[in-house]
Amino acid sequence: MTRLAGKRIIVTAGPTLEAIDPVRFLSNRSSGKQGYLIAEALAQRGADVCLVSGPVCLPCPFGVTRIEVESARDMLAAVEAELPADVFIAVAAVADWRPAQARARKAEKSALETSLHLVENPDILRTIATRQAGRPDLVIGFAAETHDVAGRARAKRLRKGCDWIIANDVSGDVMGGDENAAWLISDHEEIAWSRTQKAEIAARLAGRIEAALCAL
Ligand code: C5P
């Protein structure tokens, strides 16, 4: 299977970690599993895959180039440095906010209680999807939702400016687990993938990407 040979694909995966001080941080429960499996499935099909990963406990998939980052700002810089690409897939659970200032020294608890100011992180998916020059041909986002999954994902696809959005229902044990149920939503179709292994979701998505790139 080498139908993606010559295609360059950037995938973000895992959580981001936003430093409060040298010992504390803000982050989330993303395991990175789904993003890593997608990177692996694409590499198996011959793509040149760059995986920009937040901190996770997973080995780099065979045939994939991994760039390890911590914060959302580092993740965005790494993605931009790796462009141009044919496809960009934002699987990472990017922290929505970061402390306005990471402190150089461990902060007193009392100081944090009264003065932990948060600022919004850059939206990596939206930044890449709305680029004027050098936008990848296919930009894919993820939407992890606990309710009105498809409806919220449809709105998110438009808001982010991406071509496809993969909607997940994360109301159960999806985060950190090995299974996932998803919808692939584009401007002209919606495909439901009932609960199955994350590796199977990755394989189906890779197959769809292959078909889309061949049709371009
Ligand atoms: O807005 P929300 O976090 O629900 O959007 C999820 C999608 O946007 C995912 O594809 C995620 O990787 C991406 N995202 C991003 N940068 C952010 C927030 C989300 O790339 N700061």
PDB file of C-alpha atoms and ligand atoms in Angstrom:
ATOM      1  CA  MET A   1       0.000   0.000   0.000  1.00  0.00           C
ATOM      2  CA  THR A   2       1.948   3.009  -1.213  1.00  0.00           C
ATOM      3  CA  ARG A   3      -0.776   5.133  -2.744  1.00  0.00           C
ATOM      4  CA  LEU A   4       0.197   8.070  -0.522  1.00  0.00           C
ATOM      5  CA  ALA A   5       3.829   7.972  -1.651  1.00  0.00           C
ATOM      6  CA  GLY A   6       5.104  11.498  -2.266  1.00  0.00           C
ATOM      7  CA  LYS A   7       2.374  13.047  -0.106  1.00  0.00           C
ATOM      8  CA  ARG A   8       3.444  15.044   2.921  1.00  0.00           C
ATOM      9  CA  ILE A   9       1.114  14.944   5.918  1.00  0.00           C
ATOM     10  CA  ILE A  10       1.421  16.769   9.244  1.00  0.00           C
ATOM     11  CA  VAL A  11      -0.496  15.366  12.219  1.00  0.00           C
ATOM     12  CA  THR A  12      -0.759  16.938  15.675  1.00  0.00           C
ATOM     13  CA  ALA A  13      -1.459  14.629  18.605  1.00  0.00           C
ATOM     14  CA  GLY A  14      -1.586  14.412  22.386  1.00  0.00           C
ATOM     15  CA  PRO A  15      -2.285  17.150  24.894  1.00  0.00           C
ATOM     16  CA  THR A  16      -0.358  20.373  25.245  1.00  0.00           C
ATOM     17  CA  LEU A  17       1.219  21.327  28.527  1.00  0.00           C
ATOM     18  CA  GLU A  18       1.142  24.928  29.662  1.00  0.00           C
ATOM     19  CA  ALA A  19       3.638  25.813  32.366  1.00  0.00           C
ATOM     20  CA  ILE A  20       2.527  27.715  35.467  1.00  0.00           C
ATOM     21  CA  ASP A  21       5.972  27.574  37.077  1.00  0.00           C
ATOM     22  CA  PRO A  22       8.883  25.059  37.003  1.00  0.00           C
ATOM     23  CA  VAL A  23       6.791  22.356  38.748  1.00  0.00           C
ATOM     24  CA  ARG A  24       3.152  23.003  37.849  1.00  0.00           C
ATOM     25  CA  PHE A  25       1.261  23.023  34.575  1.00  0.00           C
ATOM     26  CA  LEU A  26      -2.193  23.028  32.953  1.00  0.00           C
ATOM     27  CA  SER A  27      -3.054  20.156  30.621  1.00  0.00           C
ATOM     28  CA  ASN A  28      -5.795  17.629  29.771  1.00  0.00           C
ATOM     29  CA  ARG A  29      -6.517  13.894  29.557  1.00  0.00           C
ATOM     30  CA  SER A  30      -5.556  13.257  25.919  1.00  0.00           C
ATOM     31  CA  SER A  31      -3.557  10.006  25.556  1.00  0.00           C
ATOM     32  CA  GLY A  32      -2.416  10.723  21.997  1.00  0.00           C
ATOM     33  CA  LYS A  33      -3.522   7.222  20.893  1.00  0.00           C
ATOM     34  CA  GLN A  34      -5.854   8.248  18.078  1.00  0.00           C
ATOM     35  CA  GLY A  35      -3.398  10.724  16.553  1.00  0.00           C
ATOM     36  CA  TYR A  36      -0.505   8.252  16.741  1.00  0.00           C
ATOM     37  CA  LEU A  37      -2.604   5.535  15.077  1.00  0.00           C
ATOM     38  CA  ILE A  38      -3.586   7.948  12.288  1.00  0.00           C
ATOM     39  CA  ALA A  39       0.071   8.879  11.720  1.00  0.00           C
ATOM     40  CA  GLU A  40       0.971   5.180  11.613  1.00  0.00           C
ATOM     41  CA  ALA A  41      -1.841   4.284   9.174  1.00  0.00           C
ATOM     42  CA  LEU A  42      -0.785   7.091   6.813  1.00  0.00           C
ATOM     43  CA  ALA A  43       2.892   6.086   6.950  1.00  0.00           C
ATOM     44  CA  GLN A  44       1.892   2.490   6.167  1.00  0.00           C
ATOM     45  CA  ARG A  45       0.278   3.830   2.991  1.00  0.00           C
ATOM     46  CA  GLY A  46       3.542   5.445   1.964  1.00  0.00           C
ATOM     47  CA  ALA A  47       2.989   9.058   3.121  1.00  0.00           C
ATOM     48  CA  ASP A  48       5.810  11.206   4.470  1.00  0.00           C
ATOM     49  CA  VAL A  49       4.314  11.798   7.924  1.00  0.00           C
ATOM     50  CA  CYS A  50       5.429  14.400  10.441  1.00  0.00           C
ATOM     51  CA  LEU A  51       3.858  13.911  13.865  1.00  0.00           C
ATOM     52  CA  VAL A  52       3.942  17.007  16.069  1.00  0.00           C
ATOM     53  CA  SER A  53       3.260  15.590  19.487  1.00  0.00           C
ATOM     54  CA  GLY A  54       2.571  16.939  22.946  1.00  0.00           C
ATOM     55  CA  PRO A  55       3.834  14.952  25.942  1.00  0.00           C
ATOM     56  CA  VAL A  56       2.508  11.344  25.804  1.00  0.00           C
ATOM     57  CA  CYS A  57       3.727   7.884  26.834  1.00  0.00           C
ATOM     58  CA  LEU A  58       3.737   6.369  23.349  1.00  0.00           C
ATOM     59  CA  PRO A  59       6.608   5.244  21.104  1.00  0.00           C
ATOM     60  CA  CYS A  60       7.027   6.986  17.744  1.00  0.00           C
ATOM     61  CA  PRO A  61       5.227   4.885  15.088  1.00  0.00           C
ATOM     62  CA  PHE A  62       7.448   3.119  12.557  1.00  0.00           C
ATOM     63  CA  GLY A  63       8.258   5.254   9.530  1.00  0.00           C
ATOM     64  CA  VAL A  64       6.998   8.495  11.110  1.00  0.00           C
ATOM     65  CA  THR A  65       9.086  11.566  11.961  1.00  0.00           C
ATOM     66  CA  ARG A  66       8.139  12.893  15.382  1.00  0.00           C
ATOM     67  CA  ILE A  67       8.686  16.397  16.723  1.00  0.00           C
ATOM     68  CA  GLU A  68       8.069  16.621  20.454  1.00  0.00           C
ATOM     69  CA  VAL A  69       6.656  19.845  21.862  1.00  0.00           C
ATOM     70  CA  GLU A  70       5.063  20.968  25.103  1.00  0.00           C
ATOM     71  CA  SER A  71       2.960  24.097  24.703  1.00  0.00           C
ATOM     72  CA  ALA A  72       0.352  25.155  22.132  1.00  0.00           C
ATOM     73  CA  ARG A  73       2.613  27.954  20.929  1.00  0.00           C
ATOM     74  CA  ASP A  74       5.472  25.497  20.394  1.00  0.00           C
ATOM     75  CA  MET A  75       3.083  23.146  18.568  1.00  0.00           C
ATOM     76  CA  LEU A  76       1.949  25.909  16.201  1.00  0.00           C
ATOM     77  CA  ALA A  77       5.557  26.978  15.515  1.00  0.00           C
ATOM     78  CA  ALA A  78       6.571  23.368  14.789  1.00  0.00           C
ATOM     79  CA  VAL A  79       3.635  22.853  12.399  1.00  0.00           C
ATOM     80  CA  GLU A  80       4.384  26.095  10.542  1.00  0.00           C
ATOM     81  CA  ALA A  81       8.064  25.152  10.265  1.00  0.00           C
ATOM     82  CA  GLU A  82       7.094  21.804   8.702  1.00  0.00           C
ATOM     83  CA  LEU A  83       4.898  23.335   5.959  1.00  0.00           C
ATOM     84  CA  PRO A  84       4.324  22.965   3.055  1.00  0.00           C
ATOM     85  CA  ALA A  85       2.198  19.838   3.311  1.00  0.00           C
ATOM     86  CA  ASP A  86      -0.562  18.216   1.265  1.00  0.00           C
ATOM     87  CA  VAL A  87      -2.656  17.393   4.327  1.00  0.00           C
ATOM     88  CA  PHE A  88      -2.865  18.769   7.870  1.00  0.00           C
ATOM     89  CA  ILE A  89      -4.703  16.779  10.541  1.00  0.00           C
ATOM     90  CA  ALA A  90      -5.242  18.419  13.937  1.00  0.00           C
ATOM     91  CA  VAL A  91      -5.866  15.602  16.397  1.00  0.00           C
ATOM     92  CA  ALA A  92      -4.171  17.222  19.383  1.00  0.00           C
ATOM     93  CA  ALA A  93      -6.191  18.262  22.403  1.00  0.00           C
ATOM     94  CA  VAL A  94      -4.668  21.706  22.593  1.00  0.00           C
ATOM     95  CA  ALA A  95      -5.082  23.433  25.959  1.00  0.00           C
ATOM     96  CA  ASP A  96      -7.533  26.288  25.498  1.00  0.00           C
ATOM     97  CA  TRP A  97      -5.654  28.613  27.835  1.00  0.00           C
ATOM     98  CA  ARG A  98      -2.184  29.143  29.255  1.00  0.00           C
ATOM     99  CA  PRO A  99      -0.988  31.141  32.241  1.00  0.00           C
ATOM    100  CA  ALA A 100      -0.345  34.709  31.089  1.00  0.00           C
ATOM    101  CA  GLN A 101       3.206  34.364  32.390  1.00  0.00           C
ATOM    102  CA  ALA A 102       5.098  31.171  33.219  1.00  0.00           C
ATOM    103  CA  ARG A 103       6.969  31.970  36.418  1.00  0.00           C
ATOM    104  CA  ALA A 104      10.711  31.343  36.520  1.00  0.00           C
ATOM    105  CA  ARG A 105      10.567  30.314  40.212  1.00  0.00           C
ATOM    106  CA  LYS A 106       8.109  28.068  42.043  1.00  0.00           C
ATOM    107  CA  ALA A 107       5.180  30.255  43.019  1.00  0.00           C
ATOM    108  CA  GLU A 108       3.657  30.450  46.494  1.00  0.00           C
ATOM    109  CA  LYS A 109       0.258  28.726  46.657  1.00  0.00           C
ATOM    110  CA  SER A 110      -1.312  31.870  48.016  1.00  0.00           C
ATOM    111  CA  ALA A 111       0.058  33.881  45.092  1.00  0.00           C
ATOM    112  CA  LEU A 112      -1.453  31.446  42.573  1.00  0.00           C
ATOM    113  CA  GLU A 113      -4.841  31.497  44.297  1.00  0.00           C
ATOM    114  CA  THR A 114      -5.194  35.193  43.744  1.00  0.00           C
ATOM    115  CA  SER A 115      -3.216  35.817  40.569  1.00  0.00           C
ATOM    116  CA  LEU A 116      -3.287  32.912  38.106  1.00  0.00           C
ATOM    117  CA  HIS A 117      -4.286  34.857  34.993  1.00  0.00           C
ATOM    118  CA  LEU A 118      -5.081  32.822  31.904  1.00  0.00           C
ATOM    119  CA  VAL A 119      -4.878  33.899  28.269  1.00  0.00           C
ATOM    120  CA  GLU A 120      -6.239  32.087  25.228  1.00  0.00           C
ATOM    121  CA  ASN A 121      -3.896  29.892  23.216  1.00  0.00           C
ATOM    122  CA  PRO A 122      -3.548  30.245  19.435  1.00  0.00           C
ATOM    123  CA  ASP A 123      -5.946  28.030  17.487  1.00  0.00           C
ATOM    124  CA  ILE A 124      -3.565  25.881  15.449  1.00  0.00           C
ATOM    125  CA  LEU A 125      -6.246  24.300  13.266  1.00  0.00           C
ATOM    126  CA  ARG A 126      -7.879  27.619  12.408  1.00  0.00           C
ATOM    127  CA  THR A 127      -4.524  29.269  11.762  1.00  0.00           C
ATOM    128  CA  ILE A 128      -3.509  26.591   9.252  1.00  0.00           C
ATOM    129  CA  ALA A 129      -6.986  26.240   7.683  1.00  0.00           C
ATOM    130  CA  THR A 130      -7.281  29.976   7.030  1.00  0.00           C
ATOM    131  CA  ARG A 131      -3.753  30.584   5.702  1.00  0.00           C
ATOM    132  CA  GLN A 132      -3.754  32.804   2.634  1.00  0.00           C
ATOM    133  CA  ALA A 133      -0.652  31.204   1.129  1.00  0.00           C
ATOM    134  CA  GLY A 134       0.443  27.602   1.364  1.00  0.00           C
ATOM    135  CA  ARG A 135      -2.739  26.157   2.841  1.00  0.00           C
ATOM    136  CA  PRO A 136      -2.604  22.336   2.674  1.00  0.00           C
ATOM    137  CA  ASP A 137      -5.059  20.903   0.103  1.00  0.00           C
ATOM    138  CA  LEU A 138      -6.923  18.990   2.789  1.00  0.00           C
ATOM    139  CA  VAL A 139      -7.266  20.274   6.374  1.00  0.00           C
ATOM    140  CA  ILE A 140      -8.938  17.983   8.907  1.00  0.00           C
ATOM    141  CA  GLY A 141      -9.981  18.813  12.464  1.00  0.00           C
ATOM    142  CA  PHE A 142     -11.408  16.817  15.339  1.00  0.00           C
ATOM    143  CA  ALA A 143     -14.348  17.700  17.560  1.00  0.00           C
ATOM    144  CA  ALA A 144     -14.593  15.953  20.930  1.00  0.00           C
ATOM    145  CA  GLU A 145     -18.106  16.515  22.211  1.00  0.00           C
ATOM    146  CA  THR A 146     -20.296  15.104  24.992  1.00  0.00           C
ATOM    147  CA  HIS A 147     -23.690  16.142  23.542  1.00  0.00           C
ATOM    148  CA  ASP A 148     -25.272  17.148  20.204  1.00  0.00           C
ATOM    149  CA  VAL A 149     -22.073  15.696  18.725  1.00  0.00           C
ATOM    150  CA  ALA A 150     -22.826  15.999  15.006  1.00  0.00           C
ATOM    151  CA  GLY A 151     -24.525  19.395  15.307  1.00  0.00           C
ATOM    152  CA  ARG A 152     -21.692  20.942  17.268  1.00  0.00           C
ATOM    153  CA  ALA A 153     -19.123  19.389  14.938  1.00  0.00           C
ATOM    154  CA  ARG A 154     -20.851  20.824  11.843  1.00  0.00           C
ATOM    155  CA  ALA A 155     -20.698  24.298  13.365  1.00  0.00           C
ATOM    156  CA  LYS A 156     -17.082  23.760  14.393  1.00  0.00           C
ATOM    157  CA  ARG A 157     -16.059  22.763  10.847  1.00  0.00           C
ATOM    158  CA  LEU A 158     -17.346  26.093   9.549  1.00  0.00           C
ATOM    159  CA  ARG A 159     -15.862  28.101  12.416  1.00  0.00           C
ATOM    160  CA  LYS A 160     -12.410  26.568  12.000  1.00  0.00           C
ATOM    161  CA  GLY A 161     -12.389  26.736   8.198  1.00  0.00           C
ATOM    162  CA  CYS A 162     -11.324  23.096   7.823  1.00  0.00           C
ATOM    163  CA  ASP A 163     -12.486  20.759   5.043  1.00  0.00           C
ATOM    164  CA  TRP A 164     -13.432  17.756   7.156  1.00  0.00           C
ATOM    165  CA  ILE A 165     -14.127  17.345  10.817  1.00  0.00           C
ATOM    166  CA  ILE A 166     -14.049  14.053  12.675  1.00  0.00           C
ATOM    167  CA  ALA A 167     -16.594  14.195  15.471  1.00  0.00           C
ATOM    168  CA  ASN A 168     -16.117  12.027  18.562  1.00  0.00           C
ATOM    169  CA  ASP A 169     -18.541  11.333  21.370  1.00  0.00           C
ATOM    170  CA  VAL A 170     -16.305  11.586  24.442  1.00  0.00           C
ATOM    171  CA  SER A 171     -19.069  11.217  27.013  1.00  0.00           C
ATOM    172  CA  GLY A 172     -17.913   7.689  28.008  1.00  0.00           C
ATOM    173  CA  ASP A 173     -14.415   6.183  28.240  1.00  0.00           C
ATOM    174  CA  VAL A 174     -13.143   7.304  24.837  1.00  0.00           C
ATOM    175  CA  MET A 175     -10.352   9.496  26.205  1.00  0.00           C
ATOM    176  CA  GLY A 176      -7.484   7.158  27.030  1.00  0.00           C
ATOM    177  CA  GLY A 177      -9.394   4.077  25.794  1.00  0.00           C
ATOM    178  CA  ASP A 178      -8.764   1.957  22.703  1.00  0.00           C
ATOM    179  CA  GLU A 179     -12.166   2.438  21.061  1.00  0.00           C
ATOM    180  CA  ASN A 180     -13.915   5.339  19.428  1.00  0.00           C
ATOM    181  CA  ALA A 181     -17.134   6.150  17.581  1.00  0.00           C
ATOM    182  CA  ALA A 182     -16.965   8.935  15.028  1.00  0.00           C
ATOM    183  CA  TRP A 183     -18.573  10.869  12.197  1.00  0.00           C
ATOM    184  CA  LEU A 184     -16.639  12.216   9.239  1.00  0.00           C
ATOM    185  CA  ILE A 185     -18.342  15.470   8.275  1.00  0.00           C
ATOM    186  CA  SER A 186     -17.490  17.398   5.109  1.00  0.00           C
ATOM    187  CA  ASP A 187     -19.381  20.005   3.093  1.00  0.00           C
ATOM    188  CA  HIS A 188     -21.193  17.315   1.114  1.00  0.00           C
ATOM    189  CA  GLU A 189     -21.354  14.153   3.216  1.00  0.00           C
ATOM    190  CA  GLU A 190     -21.588  12.732   6.715  1.00  0.00           C
ATOM    191  CA  ILE A 191     -20.314   9.222   7.381  1.00  0.00           C
ATOM    192  CA  ALA A 192     -20.983   7.495  10.704  1.00  0.00           C
ATOM    193  CA  TRP A 193     -18.434   5.029  12.046  1.00  0.00           C
ATOM    194  CA  SER A 194     -19.953   3.098  14.944  1.00  0.00           C
ATOM    195  CA  ARG A 195     -17.872   2.207  17.977  1.00  0.00           C
ATOM    196  CA  THR A 196     -14.758   0.315  16.944  1.00  0.00           C
ATOM    197  CA  GLN A 197     -11.013   0.151  17.615  1.00  0.00           C
ATOM    198  CA  LYS A 198      -9.163   3.461  17.272  1.00  0.00           C
ATOM    199  CA  ALA A 199      -6.827   1.661  14.841  1.00  0.00           C
ATOM    200  CA  GLU A 200      -9.838   0.911  12.626  1.00  0.00           C
ATOM    201  CA  ILE A 201     -10.950   4.567  12.708  1.00  0.00           C
ATOM    202  CA  ALA A 202      -7.383   5.499  11.719  1.00  0.00           C
ATOM    203  CA  ALA A 203      -7.402   3.021   8.818  1.00  0.00           C
ATOM    204  CA  ARG A 204     -10.781   4.269   7.549  1.00  0.00           C
ATOM    205  CA  LEU A 205      -9.657   7.888   7.734  1.00  0.00           C
ATOM    206  CA  ALA A 206      -6.414   7.055   5.919  1.00  0.00           C
ATOM    207  CA  GLY A 207      -8.454   5.313   3.189  1.00  0.00           C
ATOM    208  CA  ARG A 208     -10.692   8.377   2.810  1.00  0.00           C
ATOM    209  CA  ILE A 209      -7.667  10.691   2.605  1.00  0.00           C
ATOM    210  CA  GLU A 210      -6.123   8.457  -0.041  1.00  0.00           C
ATOM    211  CA  ALA A 211      -9.318   8.577  -2.123  1.00  0.00           C
ATOM    212  CA  ALA A 212      -9.628  12.365  -1.716  1.00  0.00           C
ATOM    213  CA  LEU A 213      -6.043  13.066  -2.754  1.00  0.00           C
ATOM    214  CA  CYS A 214      -6.354  10.770  -5.768  1.00  0.00           C
ATOM    215  CA  ALA A 215      -9.456  12.721  -6.836  1.00  0.00           C
ATOM    216  CA  LEU A 216      -7.739  16.143  -6.603  1.00  0.00           C
TER     217      LEU A 216
HETATM  218  O1  C5P B   1     -12.260  24.301  19.674  1.00  0.00           O
HETATM  219  P1  C5P B   1     -11.935  22.872  19.925  1.00  0.00           P
HETATM  220  O2  C5P B   1     -10.780  22.689  20.890  1.00  0.00           O
HETATM  221  O3  C5P B   1     -13.103  22.026  20.297  1.00  0.00           O
HETATM  222  O4  C5P B   1     -11.441  22.326  18.500  1.00  0.00           O
HETATM  223  C1  C5P B   1     -10.945  21.048  18.316  1.00  0.00           C
HETATM  224  C2  C5P B   1     -10.118  20.995  17.060  1.00  0.00           C
HETATM  225  O5  C5P B   1      -9.302  22.153  16.930  1.00  0.00           O
HETATM  226  C3  C5P B   1      -9.135  19.838  17.072  1.00  0.00           C
HETATM  227  O6  C5P B   1      -8.868  19.477  15.742  1.00  0.00           O
HETATM  228  C4  C5P B   1      -7.900  20.464  17.729  1.00  0.00           C
HETATM  229  O7  C5P B   1      -6.711  19.760  17.382  1.00  0.00           O
HETATM  230  C5  C5P B   1      -7.932  21.852  17.144  1.00  0.00           C
HETATM  231  N1  C5P B   1      -7.403  22.911  18.015  1.00  0.00           N
HETATM  232  C6  C5P B   1      -6.207  23.529  17.686  1.00  0.00           C
HETATM  233  N2  C5P B   1      -5.748  24.562  18.469  1.00  0.00           N
HETATM  234  C7  C5P B   1      -6.442  24.986  19.538  1.00  0.00           C
HETATM  235  C8  C5P B   1      -7.662  24.360  19.877  1.00  0.00           C
HETATM  236  C9  C5P B   1      -8.114  23.326  19.094  1.00  0.00           C
HETATM  237  O8  C5P B   1      -5.561  23.125  16.704  1.00  0.00           O
HETATM  238  N3  C5P B   1      -5.969  25.974  20.295  1.00  0.00           N
END
